[in-house]
mmCIF file of C-alpha atoms in Angstrom:
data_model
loop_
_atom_site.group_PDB
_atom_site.id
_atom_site.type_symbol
_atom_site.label_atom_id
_atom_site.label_comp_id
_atom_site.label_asym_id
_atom_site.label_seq_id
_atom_site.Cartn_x
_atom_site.Cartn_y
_atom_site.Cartn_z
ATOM 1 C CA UNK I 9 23.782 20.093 -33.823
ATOM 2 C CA UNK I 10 24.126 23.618 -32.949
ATOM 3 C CA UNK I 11 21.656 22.789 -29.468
ATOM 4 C CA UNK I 12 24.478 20.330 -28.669
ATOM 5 C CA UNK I 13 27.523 22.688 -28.985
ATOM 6 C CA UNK I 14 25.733 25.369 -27.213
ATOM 7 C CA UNK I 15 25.507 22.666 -24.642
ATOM 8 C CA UNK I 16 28.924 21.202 -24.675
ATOM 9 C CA UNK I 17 30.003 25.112 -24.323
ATOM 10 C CA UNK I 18 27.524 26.329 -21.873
ATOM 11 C CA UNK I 19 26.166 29.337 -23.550
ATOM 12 C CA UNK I 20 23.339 29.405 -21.426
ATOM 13 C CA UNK I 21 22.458 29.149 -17.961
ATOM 14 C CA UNK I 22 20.041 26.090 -17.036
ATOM 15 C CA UNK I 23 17.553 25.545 -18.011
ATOM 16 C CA UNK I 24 17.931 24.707 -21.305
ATOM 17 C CA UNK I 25 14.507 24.996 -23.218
ATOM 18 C CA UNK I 26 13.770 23.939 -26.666
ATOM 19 C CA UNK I 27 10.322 23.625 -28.717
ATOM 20 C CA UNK I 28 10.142 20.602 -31.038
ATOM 21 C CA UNK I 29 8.188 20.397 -34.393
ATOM 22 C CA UNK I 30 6.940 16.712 -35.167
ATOM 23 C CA UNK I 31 7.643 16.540 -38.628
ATOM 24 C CA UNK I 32 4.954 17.923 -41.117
ATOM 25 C CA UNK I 33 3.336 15.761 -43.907
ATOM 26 C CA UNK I 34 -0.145 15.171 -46.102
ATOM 27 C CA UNK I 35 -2.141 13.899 -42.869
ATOM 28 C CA UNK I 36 -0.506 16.154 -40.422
ATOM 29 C CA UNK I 37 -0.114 19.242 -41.842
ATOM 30 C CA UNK I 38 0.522 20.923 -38.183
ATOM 31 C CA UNK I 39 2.447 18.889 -36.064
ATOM 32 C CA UNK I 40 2.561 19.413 -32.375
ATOM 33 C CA UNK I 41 4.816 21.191 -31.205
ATOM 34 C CA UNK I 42 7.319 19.811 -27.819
ATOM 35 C CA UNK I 43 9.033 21.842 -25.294
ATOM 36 C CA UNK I 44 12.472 20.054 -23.785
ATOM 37 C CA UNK I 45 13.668 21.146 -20.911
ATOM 38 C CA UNK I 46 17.056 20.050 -19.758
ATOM 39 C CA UNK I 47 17.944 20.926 -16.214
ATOM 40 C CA UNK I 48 21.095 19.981 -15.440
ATOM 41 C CA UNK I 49 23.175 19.245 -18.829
ATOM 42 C CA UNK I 50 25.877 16.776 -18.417
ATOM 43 C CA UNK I 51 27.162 16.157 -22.356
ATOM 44 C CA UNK I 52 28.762 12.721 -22.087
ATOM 45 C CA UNK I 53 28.595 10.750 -25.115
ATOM 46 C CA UNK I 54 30.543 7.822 -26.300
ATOM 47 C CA UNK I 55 30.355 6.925 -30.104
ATOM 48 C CA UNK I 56 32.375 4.556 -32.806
ATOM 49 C CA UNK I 57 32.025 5.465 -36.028
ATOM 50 C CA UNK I 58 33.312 3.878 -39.668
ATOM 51 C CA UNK I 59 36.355 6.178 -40.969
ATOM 52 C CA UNK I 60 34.105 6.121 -44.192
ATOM 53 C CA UNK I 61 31.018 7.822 -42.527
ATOM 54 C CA UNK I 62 33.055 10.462 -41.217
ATOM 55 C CA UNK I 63 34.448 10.946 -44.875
ATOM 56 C CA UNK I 64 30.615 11.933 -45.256
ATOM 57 C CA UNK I 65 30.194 14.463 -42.434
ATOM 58 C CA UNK I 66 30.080 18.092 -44.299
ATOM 59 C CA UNK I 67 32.756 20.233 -44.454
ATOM 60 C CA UNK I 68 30.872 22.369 -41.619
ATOM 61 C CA UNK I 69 30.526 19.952 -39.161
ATOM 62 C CA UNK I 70 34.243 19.628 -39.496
ATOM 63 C CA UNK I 71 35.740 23.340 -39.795
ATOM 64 C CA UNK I 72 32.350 24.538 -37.664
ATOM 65 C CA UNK I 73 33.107 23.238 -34.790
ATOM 66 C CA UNK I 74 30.615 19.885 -33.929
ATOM 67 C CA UNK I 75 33.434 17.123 -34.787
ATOM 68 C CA UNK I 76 36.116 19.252 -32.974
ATOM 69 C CA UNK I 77 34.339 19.427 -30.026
ATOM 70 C CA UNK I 78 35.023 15.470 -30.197
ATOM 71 C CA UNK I 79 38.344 13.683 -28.765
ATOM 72 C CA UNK I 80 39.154 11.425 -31.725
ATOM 73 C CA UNK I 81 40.199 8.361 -30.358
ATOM 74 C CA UNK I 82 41.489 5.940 -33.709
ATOM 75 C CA UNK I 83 40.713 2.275 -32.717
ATOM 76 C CA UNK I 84 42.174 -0.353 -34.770
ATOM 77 C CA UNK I 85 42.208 -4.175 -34.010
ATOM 78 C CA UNK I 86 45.594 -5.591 -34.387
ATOM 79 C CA UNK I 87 44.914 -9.158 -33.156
ATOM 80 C CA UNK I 88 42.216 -11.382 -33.322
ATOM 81 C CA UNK I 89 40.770 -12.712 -30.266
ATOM 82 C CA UNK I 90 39.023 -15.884 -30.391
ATOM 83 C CA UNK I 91 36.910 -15.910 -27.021
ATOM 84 C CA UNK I 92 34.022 -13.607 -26.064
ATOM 85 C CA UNK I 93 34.044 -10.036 -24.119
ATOM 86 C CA UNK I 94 34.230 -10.901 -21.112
ATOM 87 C CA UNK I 95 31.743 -9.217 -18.105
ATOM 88 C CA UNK I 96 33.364 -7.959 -15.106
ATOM 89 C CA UNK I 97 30.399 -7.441 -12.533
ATOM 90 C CA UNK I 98 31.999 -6.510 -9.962
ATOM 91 C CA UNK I 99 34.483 -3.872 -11.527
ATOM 92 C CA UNK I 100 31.350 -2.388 -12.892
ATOM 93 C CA UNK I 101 29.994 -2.094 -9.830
ATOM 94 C CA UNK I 102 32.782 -0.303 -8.130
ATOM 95 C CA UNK I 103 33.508 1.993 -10.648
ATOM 96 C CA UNK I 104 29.911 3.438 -10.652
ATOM 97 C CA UNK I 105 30.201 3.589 -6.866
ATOM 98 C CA UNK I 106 33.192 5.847 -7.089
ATOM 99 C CA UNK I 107 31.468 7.788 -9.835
ATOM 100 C CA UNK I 108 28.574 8.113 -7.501
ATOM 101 C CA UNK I 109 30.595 9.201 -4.904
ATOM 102 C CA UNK I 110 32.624 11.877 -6.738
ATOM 103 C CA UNK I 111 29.041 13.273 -8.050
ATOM 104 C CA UNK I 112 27.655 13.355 -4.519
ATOM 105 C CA UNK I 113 30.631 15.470 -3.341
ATOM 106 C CA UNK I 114 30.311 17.689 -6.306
ATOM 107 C CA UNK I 115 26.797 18.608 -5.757
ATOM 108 C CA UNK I 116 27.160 19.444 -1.922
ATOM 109 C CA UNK I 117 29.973 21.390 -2.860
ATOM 110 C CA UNK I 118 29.371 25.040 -2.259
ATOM 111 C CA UNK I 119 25.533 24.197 -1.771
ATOM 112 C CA UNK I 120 25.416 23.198 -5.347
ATOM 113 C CA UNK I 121 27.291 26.500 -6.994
ATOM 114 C CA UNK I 122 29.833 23.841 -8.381
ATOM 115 C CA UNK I 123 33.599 23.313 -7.999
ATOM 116 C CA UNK I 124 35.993 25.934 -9.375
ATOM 117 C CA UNK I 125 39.171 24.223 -10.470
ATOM 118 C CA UNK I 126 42.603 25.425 -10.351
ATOM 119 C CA UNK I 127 45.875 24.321 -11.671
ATOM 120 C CA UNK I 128 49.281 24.769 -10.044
ATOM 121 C CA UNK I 129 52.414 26.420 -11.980
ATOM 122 C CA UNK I 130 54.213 23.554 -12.803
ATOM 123 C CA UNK I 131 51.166 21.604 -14.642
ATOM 124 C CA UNK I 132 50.134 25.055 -16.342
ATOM 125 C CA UNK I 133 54.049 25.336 -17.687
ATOM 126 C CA UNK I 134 53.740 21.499 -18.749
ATOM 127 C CA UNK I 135 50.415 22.372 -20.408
ATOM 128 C CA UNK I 136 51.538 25.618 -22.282
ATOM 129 C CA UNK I 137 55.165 23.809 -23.603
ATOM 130 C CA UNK I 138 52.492 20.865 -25.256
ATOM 131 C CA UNK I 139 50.389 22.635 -26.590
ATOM 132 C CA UNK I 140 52.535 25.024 -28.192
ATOM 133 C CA UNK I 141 54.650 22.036 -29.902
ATOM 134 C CA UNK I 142 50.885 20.944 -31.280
ATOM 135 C CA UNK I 143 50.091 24.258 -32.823
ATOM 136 C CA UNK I 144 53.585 24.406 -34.107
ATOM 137 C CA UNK I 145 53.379 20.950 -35.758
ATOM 138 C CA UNK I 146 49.859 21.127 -37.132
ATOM 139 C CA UNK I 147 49.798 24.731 -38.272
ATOM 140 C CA UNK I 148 49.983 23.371 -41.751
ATOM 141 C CA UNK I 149 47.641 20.678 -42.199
ATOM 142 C CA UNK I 150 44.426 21.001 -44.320
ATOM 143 C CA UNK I 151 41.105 23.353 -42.925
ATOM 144 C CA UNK I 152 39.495 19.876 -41.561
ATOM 145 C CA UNK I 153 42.103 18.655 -39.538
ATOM 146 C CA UNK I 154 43.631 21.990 -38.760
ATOM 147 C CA UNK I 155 39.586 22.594 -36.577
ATOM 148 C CA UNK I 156 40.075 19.154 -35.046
ATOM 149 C CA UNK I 157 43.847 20.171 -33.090
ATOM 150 C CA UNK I 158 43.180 23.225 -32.635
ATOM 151 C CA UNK I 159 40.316 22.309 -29.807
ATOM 152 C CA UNK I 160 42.283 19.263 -28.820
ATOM 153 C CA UNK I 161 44.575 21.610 -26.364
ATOM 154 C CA UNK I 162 40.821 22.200 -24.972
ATOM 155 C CA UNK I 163 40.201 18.915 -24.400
ATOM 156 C CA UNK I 164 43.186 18.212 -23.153
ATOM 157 C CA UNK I 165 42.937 21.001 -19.983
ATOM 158 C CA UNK I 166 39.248 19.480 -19.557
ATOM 159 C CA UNK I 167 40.174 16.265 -19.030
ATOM 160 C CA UNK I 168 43.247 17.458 -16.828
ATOM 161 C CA UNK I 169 40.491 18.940 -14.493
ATOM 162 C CA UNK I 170 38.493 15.585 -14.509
ATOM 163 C CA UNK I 171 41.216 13.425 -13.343
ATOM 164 C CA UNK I 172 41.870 15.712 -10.701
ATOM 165 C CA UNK I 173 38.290 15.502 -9.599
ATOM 166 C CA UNK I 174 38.267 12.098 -9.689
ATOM 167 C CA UNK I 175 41.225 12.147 -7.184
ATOM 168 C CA UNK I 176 39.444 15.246 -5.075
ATOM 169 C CA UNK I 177 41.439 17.782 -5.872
ATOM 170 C CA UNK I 178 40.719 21.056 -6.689
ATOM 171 C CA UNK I 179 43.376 22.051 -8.302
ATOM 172 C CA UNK I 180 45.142 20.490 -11.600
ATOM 173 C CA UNK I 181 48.527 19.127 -10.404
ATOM 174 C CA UNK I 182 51.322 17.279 -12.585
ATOM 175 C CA UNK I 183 50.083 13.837 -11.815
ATOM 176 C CA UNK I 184 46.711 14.794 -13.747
ATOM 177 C CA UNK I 185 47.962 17.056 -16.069
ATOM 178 C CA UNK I 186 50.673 14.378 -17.338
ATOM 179 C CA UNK I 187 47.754 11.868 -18.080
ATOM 180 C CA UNK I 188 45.671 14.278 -19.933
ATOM 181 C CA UNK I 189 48.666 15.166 -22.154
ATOM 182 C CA UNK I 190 49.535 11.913 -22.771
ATOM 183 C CA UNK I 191 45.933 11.111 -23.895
ATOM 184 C CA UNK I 192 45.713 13.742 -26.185
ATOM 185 C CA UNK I 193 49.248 13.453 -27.610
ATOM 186 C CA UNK I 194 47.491 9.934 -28.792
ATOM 187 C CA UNK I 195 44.588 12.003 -29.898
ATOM 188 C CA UNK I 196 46.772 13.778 -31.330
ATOM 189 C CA UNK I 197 48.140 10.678 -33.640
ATOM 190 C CA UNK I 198 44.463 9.724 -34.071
ATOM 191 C CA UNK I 199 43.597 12.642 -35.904
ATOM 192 C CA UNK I 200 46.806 12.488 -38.008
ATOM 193 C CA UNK I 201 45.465 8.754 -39.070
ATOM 194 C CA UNK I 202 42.077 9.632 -39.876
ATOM 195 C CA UNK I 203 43.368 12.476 -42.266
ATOM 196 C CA UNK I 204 45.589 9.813 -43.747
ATOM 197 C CA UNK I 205 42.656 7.838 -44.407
ATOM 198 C CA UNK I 206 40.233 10.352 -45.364
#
């Protein structure tokens, strides 16, 4: 857990190396040891979970940091729908064309050294007015919840950048930063459900 939030935070410069202990027990009393090496982290990872496991997570994992570093996204089913997903090929196939694309661009960029991302006045003012309403209205809530909005502004100016990527930009303008607060304003309402629950 704590090899995944130095990731998500970029502590260190790639690359990333680990060494791995197999387990020990009766007939292998000294496990051989593994050595990961990540090159190029890219921490993307989509998960569902039951409202009930996350009632299990300890109290670290949520005032620590790992859950926080998560954009809670509450899903609940409000109809019932009587046919099967249904595939769509050839959206699939553009999308991950575009995402190609933007990831091509992004390595040539600067021979590789990355893109630096700005953000223009008015989507910085827009920012700072949002999330100073969230730590206004959340200030109170309980040590658990109070981890999970606190990073959300975080999120929020993270996933600001992204959408201006995706539109190849390199600088945060309102049309991405109004998005980005939108999404985490339902984030936002997310988290204030799971408490509820939990």
């Amino acid at each position: 857990q704590g090899f995944l939030c130095d990731l998500y935070d970029g502590r260190e410069d790639p690359p990333y190396k680990r060494i791995l202990t197999g387990k020990r027990s009766k007939s292998d009393p000294s496990p051989q040891t593994i050595e990961i090496v990540i090159t190029k982290p890219r921490v993307t990872i989509l998960v569902g979970i039951a409202p009930d496991l996350l009632d299990q997570a300890r109290k670290s994992d949520w005032t620590g940091g790992l859950i926080g570093r998560m954009l809670l996204i509450y899903g609940e089913r409000t109809r019932y729908d009587e046919t099967p997903p249904k595939k769509d090929d050839v959206g699939l196939l553009k999308m991950a064309q575009y995402v190609a694309l933007i990831r091509k661009g992004l390595e040539g960029y600067q021979n590789g050294a990355g893109l630096k991302v700005g953000m223009q006045k008015d989507a910085l003012d827009a920012y700072m007015v949002w999330a100073k309403d969230l730590d206004n209205a959340t200030g109170a809530r309980p040590p658990k919840l109070r981890a999970l909005f606190r990073r959300l502004p975080l999120h929020v100016m993270r996933i600001a950048a992204l959408y201006a990527v995706s539109q190849f930009h390199d600088s945060v303008r309102m049309e991405s930063m109004i998005p980005a607060i939108r999404l985490g304003e339902y984030s936002r309402q997310s988290i204030e459900r799971i408490g509820d629950l939990l």
